[in-house]
Amino acid sequence: VAEAARHRIADRHKMDWHRIDVAQEGDAMLFRVRGLQLHIAYALGPRLMLHSNADLGESAIEDIRSSLWVSRLEGIYRYAA
């Protein structure tokens, strides 16, 4: 039930988000984890992101060009309702 509710919420709001090429502060960055689009980060600019790991209870600021993240980036999105 919770999964279906999350999909309904995402479907309702996805038209308000537009894919862009270069991040600015406030944009959302979507990353693949284990092949699925699961991880969202907050852009702090064109190179840095703020994200958290709920399992570890930690947040971090990282460079999106790092080897860990650059190949996982699915897209950068800006809210434009």
C-alpha positions as a Markdown table, in Angstrom:
| # | Residue | x | y | z |
|---|---|---|---|---|
| 1 | Val | 0.0 | 0.0 | 0.0 |
| 2 | Ala | 2.8 | 2.5 | 0.9 |
| 3 | Glu | 4.5 | 1.7 | -2.4 |
| 4 | Ala | 1.4 | 2.5 | -4.4 |
| 5 | Ala | 0.8 | 5.7 | -2.4 |
| 6 | Arg | 4.4 | 6.8 | -3.2 |
| 7 | His | 3.9 | 6.2 | -6.9 |
| 8 | Arg | 0.6 | 8.2 | -6.9 |
| 9 | Ile | 2.3 | 11.1 | -5.2 |
| 10 | Ala | 5.3 | 11.0 | -7.6 |
| 11 | Asp | 3.0 | 10.7 | -10.7 |
| 12 | Arg | 1.0 | 13.7 | -9.5 |
| 13 | His | 4.1 | 15.9 | -9.1 |
| 14 | Lys | 6.4 | 14.8 | -11.9 |
| 15 | Met | 5.0 | 17.2 | -14.5 |
| 16 | Asp | 6.2 | 20.1 | -12.3 |
| 17 | Trp | 9.9 | 19.0 | -12.6 |
| 18 | His | 11.9 | 19.7 | -15.7 |
| 19 | Arg | 15.1 | 17.9 | -16.6 |
| 20 | Ile | 18.1 | 20.2 | -17.0 |
| 21 | Asp | 21.8 | 19.8 | -17.9 |
| 22 | Val | 23.6 | 21.9 | -15.3 |
| 23 | Ala | 22.7 | 22.0 | -11.6 |
| 24 | Gln | 22.1 | 25.1 | -9.7 |
| 25 | Glu | 21.5 | 25.4 | -5.9 |
| 26 | Gly | 18.1 | 23.9 | -5.1 |
| 27 | Asp | 17.8 | 21.4 | -8.0 |
| 28 | Ala | 17.1 | 17.8 | -7.3 |
| 29 | Met | 19.6 | 15.2 | -8.5 |
| 30 | Leu | 18.5 | 11.6 | -9.0 |
| 31 | Phe | 20.9 | 8.7 | -8.8 |
| 32 | Arg | 20.7 | 5.0 | -9.5 |
| 33 | Val | 21.5 | 2.6 | -6.7 |
| 34 | Arg | 21.7 | -1.1 | -7.5 |
| 35 | Gly | 20.2 | -0.2 | -10.9 |
| 36 | Leu | 17.2 | 1.6 | -9.5 |
| 37 | Gln | 16.4 | 5.3 | -9.4 |
| 38 | Leu | 16.5 | 5.4 | -5.6 |
| 39 | His | 18.8 | 8.2 | -4.3 |
| 40 | Ile | 17.9 | 11.9 | -4.4 |
| 41 | Ala | 20.4 | 14.7 | -3.5 |
| 42 | Tyr | 20.0 | 18.5 | -3.2 |
| 43 | Ala | 22.3 | 20.4 | -5.5 |
| 44 | Leu | 24.4 | 23.1 | -3.8 |
| 45 | Gly | 25.7 | 24.3 | -7.2 |
| 46 | Pro | 27.0 | 22.8 | -10.5 |
| 47 | Arg | 29.4 | 20.4 | -8.7 |
| 48 | Leu | 28.4 | 19.8 | -5.1 |
| 49 | Met | 25.5 | 18.0 | -3.6 |
| 50 | Leu | 24.0 | 17.4 | -0.2 |
| 51 | His | 22.6 | 14.0 | 0.5 |
| 52 | Ser | 21.9 | 11.7 | 3.3 |
| 53 | Asn | 22.2 | 8.0 | 4.1 |
| 54 | Ala | 19.2 | 7.0 | 6.2 |
| 55 | Asp | 20.7 | 3.7 | 7.1 |
| 56 | Leu | 23.8 | 5.4 | 8.6 |
| 57 | Gly | 21.9 | 8.4 | 9.9 |
| 58 | Glu | 24.5 | 10.7 | 8.2 |
| 59 | Ser | 24.5 | 13.5 | 5.7 |
| 60 | Ala | 27.4 | 14.5 | 3.5 |
| 61 | Ile | 28.5 | 17.1 | 0.9 |
| 62 | Glu | 30.1 | 15.5 | -2.1 |
| 63 | Asp | 31.3 | 16.3 | -5.6 |
| 64 | Ile | 28.9 | 14.8 | -8.1 |
| 65 | Arg | 31.9 | 14.2 | -10.4 |
| 66 | Ser | 33.4 | 11.7 | -8.0 |
| 67 | Ser | 33.9 | 8.2 | -9.3 |
| 68 | Leu | 31.2 | 7.0 | -6.8 |
| 69 | Trp | 28.5 | 9.3 | -8.2 |
| 70 | Val | 29.2 | 10.4 | -11.8 |
| 71 | Ser | 28.3 | 7.1 | -13.4 |
| 72 | Arg | 25.1 | 6.8 | -11.3 |
| 73 | Leu | 23.6 | 10.2 | -12.1 |
| 74 | Glu | 20.2 | 9.6 | -13.8 |
| 75 | Gly | 19.4 | 13.3 | -14.2 |
| 76 | Ile | 19.1 | 16.8 | -12.7 |
| 77 | Tyr | 15.7 | 18.3 | -12.2 |
| 78 | Arg | 14.4 | 21.7 | -11.5 |
| 79 | Tyr | 10.9 | 22.5 | -10.0 |
| 80 | Ala | 9.0 | 24.8 | -12.2 |
| 81 | Ala | 5.3 | 24.8 | -11.2 |
